Amino acid sequence: MSKRYYIETMGCQMNEYDSDHLSRILEDSGYLRASAPEQADFVLLNTCSVRAKAEQKALSRLGRLASLKRKNPRLRLAVAGCVAQQRGVELFERFPGLDLVLGPREIGNFRGILGKTEMGGTRVAAVDAHGTPVSFAGGFEYFHHSVKAYITIMEGCNNFCSYCIVPYVRGRETSRPPQELLGEARNLTLQGVKEITLLGQNVNSYAHEKMRFPGLLQAMNEIKGLHRIRFTTSHPKDLSPELIQCFGRLEKLCAHIHLPFQAGSNRVLKAMKRRYTREKYMDLIGELRAARPGIAVTSDVMVGFPGETEEDFEMTLDLIRRVEFDNLFSFKYSDREGTPAAKMEGKIPEPQKLARLDRLQELQRKITLKKNKELIGRSLEILVEGASKKGLGLTGRTITNKVVNFINDKRYINKLINVTIKRASFNSLWGELTSL
Ligand code: SAM
Ligand code: SF4
C-alpha cells in the first residue's frame, strides 16, 4: 500500500511556498497526499511565530496531532517553520511523539532529512538558521493548477525591527539567483499561470550580484504569457525611486503596493527601529500615487507597542486618515521572546490595546467601504480565480487586488475579463460582465 502524507500550513505565503516544496519532495519519494491527518503515515505542521497568538495556536495544534501517534505508532510527525526554528529541541520534550523539527532554512535539505526520519529510532532536529533558501529549479510540475502562483525570491531579514522575531528565526537575507527565478516564472507561465507574486520579508532589498529588485521586475515583465506581477512585502526605507518608477513603467506590474507603516508616531517608529519617519512615509505614498495614479495602498499597523501613549496612537489614526489606505492588517503588539521590545518598559495593558485596535479598525472600515463604493459604475479588469468560497458565483481580483464576485459561469475561470462594479461592501465588490 502507498505511503501517505498530510501537510497543514499556518502563517504567511512564504510558508505556503515552503509547504509546496515539501509536498513535492514527499511525492517524489513515493508518498500520496492524504485528505486528513488520521489517514497519513507522515504528518507535518508548518508553523508561524510572528505573534504570540500564532505560536500558541501552532503548539496546541501540534499537541492534537501528537495524540494521533497513540493510535498509530508508525506515524512520523514533523514540525516545520518559525516555531520549529525558535523552540528547537525543546519541542521533543514537550511532544514525546515528535520525530522531526525542521527550521525554515533547512527545508532545502528535506530530501536527505526525510530518509533519516523514515528509518525511525532517531529524532532529527534540523535548525540551522543560515542555510540556503529553497530552490524549485529543476522544473517541477506546478502543483495547484491555478491561474496564480507565488515565488519566494529571498529569505530572511536584516532589519531587526525591535518587536520582530523574523530575523532570528528566518536568518539573514539571502537572495536567489535571477536566472533561477526567471526560469521558475517561465515554467509556471507555460503551465497556465497568468499572475505571479514575488515573495520575501523585504523584497525591495533583493540583491544578487549586480541584479537589484527593479531589474528583476523588468526581466519578469518581459516574460511572454505572463499578465500580472505582484510583490510583497516591501520596507519603506528601501523603496527606491527606481522601484517607484517601475509602477509607471512596467505594464504587467499591478497597481497595488503593500507597504507596512506600523505606527504613525515618530517616537514609536524610532523605538521600533523602523528607520523612517511619518513624513517620509507619506512622501513615499505621494510619489507612488504620482507614478501610478489610482494605485491601491495597503499596510500593516500595530497598536500598543511598549510606551505608546494616547497621543502616539492619535498620530497613527491621523496617518490613516491622511493616507486613506485601501485596506489595513492591524495587530495588537505582542512580546516575542529574545527581541529588544520584549524587554522594554511601559507595556500597554491588553484591554487598552484591544480598545485602540477597535477604534483603528472602525476608522479603516469606513475608509475601505468609501473607497470600494467609489468603484461602483467603473469597468475593471479581473483575473477569474474560480468559485467564491461563500457561494457567491465566481471570484477574481482587480489589478488593485480587490476581490470581485460575479455570476457563476465556468467559461470565465482562469480568464481575464472586464466587469462593471454594481455593488460594494467592506470585504468585496459585486460586478456584472461589461457589455462591449
Ligand atoms: N517584513 C514585513 C514588514 O517589514 O513589514 C512584515 C513581516 S511580519 C511577518 C508581518 C506583520 O506582523 C508586521 O508587519 C507587523 O505588523 C506584525 N508583527 C510583527 N511582529 C509583531 C509583534 N511582535 N506583535 C504584533 N505584531 C507583529
Ligand atoms: Fe520583521 Fe522588520 Fe524584518 Fe519585517 S522588516 S520581517 S517587521 S524585522
mmCIF file with all atom_site columns, C-alpha atoms in Angstrom, residues 147-151 153 181-182 185-186 189 193-199 203 213-232 243 246-247 249-258 292 295 381 383 398-401 416:
data_model
loop_
_atom_site.group_PDB
_atom_site.id
_atom_site.type_symbol
_atom_site.label_atom_id
_atom_site.label_alt_id
_atom_site.label_comp_id
_atom_site.label_asym_id
_atom_site.label_entity_id
_atom_site.label_seq_id
_atom_site.pdbx_PDB_ins_code
_atom_site.Cartn_x
_atom_site.Cartn_y
_atom_site.Cartn_z
_atom_site.occupancy
_atom_site.B_iso_or_equiv
_atom_site.pdbx_formal_charge
_atom_site.auth_seq_id
_atom_site.auth_comp_id
_atom_site.auth_asym_id
_atom_site.auth_atom_id
_atom_site.pdbx_PDB_model_num
ATOM 1  C CA . VAL A 1 147 ? -4.009  30.837 -12.525 1.00 0.00 ? 147 VAL A CA 1
ATOM 2  C CA . LYS A 1 148 ? -1.993  32.455 -9.719  1.00 0.00 ? 148 LYS A CA 1
ATOM 3  C CA . ALA A 1 149 ? 1.340   31.397 -8.237  1.00 0.00 ? 149 ALA A CA 1
ATOM 4  C CA . TYR A 1 150 ? 3.969   32.584 -5.754  1.00 0.00 ? 150 TYR A CA 1
ATOM 5  C CA . ILE A 1 151 ? 7.755   32.604 -5.963  1.00 0.00 ? 151 ILE A CA 1
ATOM 6  C CA . ILE A 1 153 ? 12.773  35.372 -4.242  1.00 0.00 ? 153 ILE A CA 1
ATOM 7  C CA . LEU A 1 181 ? 13.706  32.826 -10.555 1.00 0.00 ? 181 LEU A CA 1
ATOM 8  C CA . LEU A 1 182 ? 13.088  33.706 -14.199 1.00 0.00 ? 182 LEU A CA 1
ATOM 9  C CA . ALA A 1 185 ? 8.436   32.046 -13.614 1.00 0.00 ? 185 ALA A CA 1
ATOM 10 C CA . ARG A 1 186 ? 8.656   30.879 -17.265 1.00 0.00 ? 186 ARG A CA 1
ATOM 11 C CA . THR A 1 189 ? 3.648   30.588 -17.214 1.00 0.00 ? 189 THR A CA 1
ATOM 12 C CA . VAL A 1 193 ? -0.145  30.757 -14.633 1.00 0.00 ? 193 VAL A CA 1
ATOM 13 C CA . LYS A 1 194 ? -1.099  34.337 -15.514 1.00 0.00 ? 194 LYS A CA 1
ATOM 14 C CA . GLU A 1 195 ? -0.221  36.107 -12.256 1.00 0.00 ? 195 GLU A CA 1
ATOM 15 C CA . ILE A 1 196 ? 2.924   35.712 -10.159 1.00 0.00 ? 196 ILE A CA 1
ATOM 16 C CA . THR A 1 197 ? 3.555   37.236 -6.730  1.00 0.00 ? 197 THR A CA 1
ATOM 17 C CA . LEU A 1 198 ? 7.204   37.604 -5.739  1.00 0.00 ? 198 LEU A CA 1
ATOM 18 C CA . LEU A 1 199 ? 7.651   36.921 -2.039  1.00 0.00 ? 199 LEU A CA 1
ATOM 19 C CA . VAL A 1 203 ? 11.640  42.084 -1.362  1.00 0.00 ? 203 VAL A CA 1
ATOM 20 C CA . PHE A 1 213 ? 14.796  44.340 -7.402  1.00 0.00 ? 213 PHE A CA 1
ATOM 21 C CA . PRO A 1 214 ? 13.766  46.843 -10.146 1.00 0.00 ? 214 PRO A CA 1
ATOM 22 C CA . GLY A 1 215 ? 15.950  44.898 -12.628 1.00 0.00 ? 215 GLY A CA 1
ATOM 23 C CA . LEU A 1 216 ? 14.289  41.635 -11.620 1.00 0.00 ? 216 LEU A CA 1
ATOM 24 C CA . LEU A 1 217 ? 10.840  43.173 -12.102 1.00 0.00 ? 217 LEU A CA 1
ATOM 25 C CA . GLN A 1 218 ? 11.869  44.452 -15.530 1.00 0.00 ? 218 GLN A CA 1
ATOM 26 C CA . ALA A 1 219 ? 13.046  40.956 -16.537 1.00 0.00 ? 219 ALA A CA 1
ATOM 27 C CA . MET A 1 220 ? 9.812   39.376 -15.210 1.00 0.00 ? 220 MET A CA 1
ATOM 28 C CA . ASN A 1 221 ? 7.816   41.963 -17.151 1.00 0.00 ? 221 ASN A CA 1
ATOM 29 C CA . GLU A 1 222 ? 9.355   40.620 -20.379 1.00 0.00 ? 222 GLU A CA 1
ATOM 30 C CA . ILE A 1 223 ? 8.093   37.045 -19.861 1.00 0.00 ? 223 ILE A CA 1
ATOM 31 C CA . LYS A 1 224 ? 5.664   36.170 -22.663 1.00 0.00 ? 224 LYS A CA 1
ATOM 32 C CA . GLY A 1 225 ? 2.316   34.833 -21.471 1.00 0.00 ? 225 GLY A CA 1
ATOM 33 C CA . LEU A 1 226 ? 2.640   36.350 -18.009 1.00 0.00 ? 226 LEU A CA 1
ATOM 34 C CA . HIS A 1 227 ? -0.017  39.033 -17.464 1.00 0.00 ? 227 HIS A CA 1
ATOM 35 C CA . ARG A 1 228 ? 0.337   40.245 -13.911 1.00 0.00 ? 228 ARG A CA 1
ATOM 36 C CA . ILE A 1 229 ? 3.196   40.690 -11.441 1.00 0.00 ? 229 ILE A CA 1
ATOM 37 C CA . ARG A 1 230 ? 2.808   41.494 -7.751  1.00 0.00 ? 230 ARG A CA 1
ATOM 38 C CA . PHE A 1 231 ? 5.249   41.551 -4.855  1.00 0.00 ? 231 PHE A CA 1
ATOM 39 C CA . THR A 1 232 ? 5.119   41.547 -1.104  1.00 0.00 ? 232 THR A CA 1
ATOM 40 C CA . LEU A 1 243 ? 11.267  50.924 -7.775  1.00 0.00 ? 243 LEU A CA 1
ATOM 41 C CA . CYS A 1 246 ? 8.560   50.691 -12.095 1.00 0.00 ? 246 CYS A CA 1
ATOM 42 C CA . PHE A 1 247 ? 4.890   51.287 -11.243 1.00 0.00 ? 247 PHE A CA 1
ATOM 43 C CA . ARG A 1 249 ? 6.854   51.930 -16.498 1.00 0.00 ? 249 ARG A CA 1
ATOM 44 C CA . LEU A 1 250 ? 6.062   48.213 -16.270 1.00 0.00 ? 250 LEU A CA 1
ATOM 45 C CA . GLU A 1 251 ? 2.645   47.424 -17.693 1.00 0.00 ? 251 GLU A CA 1
ATOM 46 C CA . LYS A 1 252 ? 2.439   43.988 -16.012 1.00 0.00 ? 252 LYS A CA 1
ATOM 47 C CA . LEU A 1 253 ? 3.208   45.294 -12.537 1.00 0.00 ? 253 LEU A CA 1
ATOM 48 C CA . CYS A 1 254 ? -0.158  45.507 -10.767 1.00 0.00 ? 254 CYS A CA 1
ATOM 49 C CA . ALA A 1 255 ? -1.325  48.835 -9.354  1.00 0.00 ? 255 ALA A CA 1
ATOM 50 C CA . HIS A 1 256 ? -1.063  47.780 -5.726  1.00 0.00 ? 256 HIS A CA 1
ATOM 51 C CA . ILE A 1 257 ? 1.612   48.025 -3.059  1.00 0.00 ? 257 ILE A CA 1
ATOM 52 C CA . HIS A 1 258 ? 1.612   46.565 0.438   1.00 0.00 ? 258 HIS A CA 1
ATOM 53 C CA . ARG A 1 292 ? 0.789   55.297 -10.907 1.00 0.00 ? 292 ARG A CA 1
ATOM 54 C CA . ILE A 1 295 ? -2.514  52.675 -7.174  1.00 0.00 ? 295 ILE A CA 1
ATOM 55 C CA . GLU A 1 381 ? -10.276 44.005 -15.448 1.00 0.00 ? 381 GLU A CA 1
ATOM 56 C CA . LEU A 1 383 ? -8.445  37.700 -13.283 1.00 0.00 ? 383 LEU A CA 1
ATOM 57 C CA . THR A 1 398 ? -8.664  43.577 -9.906  1.00 0.00 ? 398 THR A CA 1
ATOM 58 C CA . ILE A 1 399 ? -5.151  44.869 -10.592 1.00 0.00 ? 399 ILE A CA 1
ATOM 59 C CA . THR A 1 400 ? -5.570  46.808 -7.339  1.00 0.00 ? 400 THR A CA 1
ATOM 60 C CA . ASN A 1 401 ? -6.083  43.447 -5.543  1.00 0.00 ? 401 ASN A CA 1
ATOM 61 C CA . LEU A 1 416 ? -9.026  37.994 -17.711 1.00 0.00 ? 416 LEU A CA 1
#
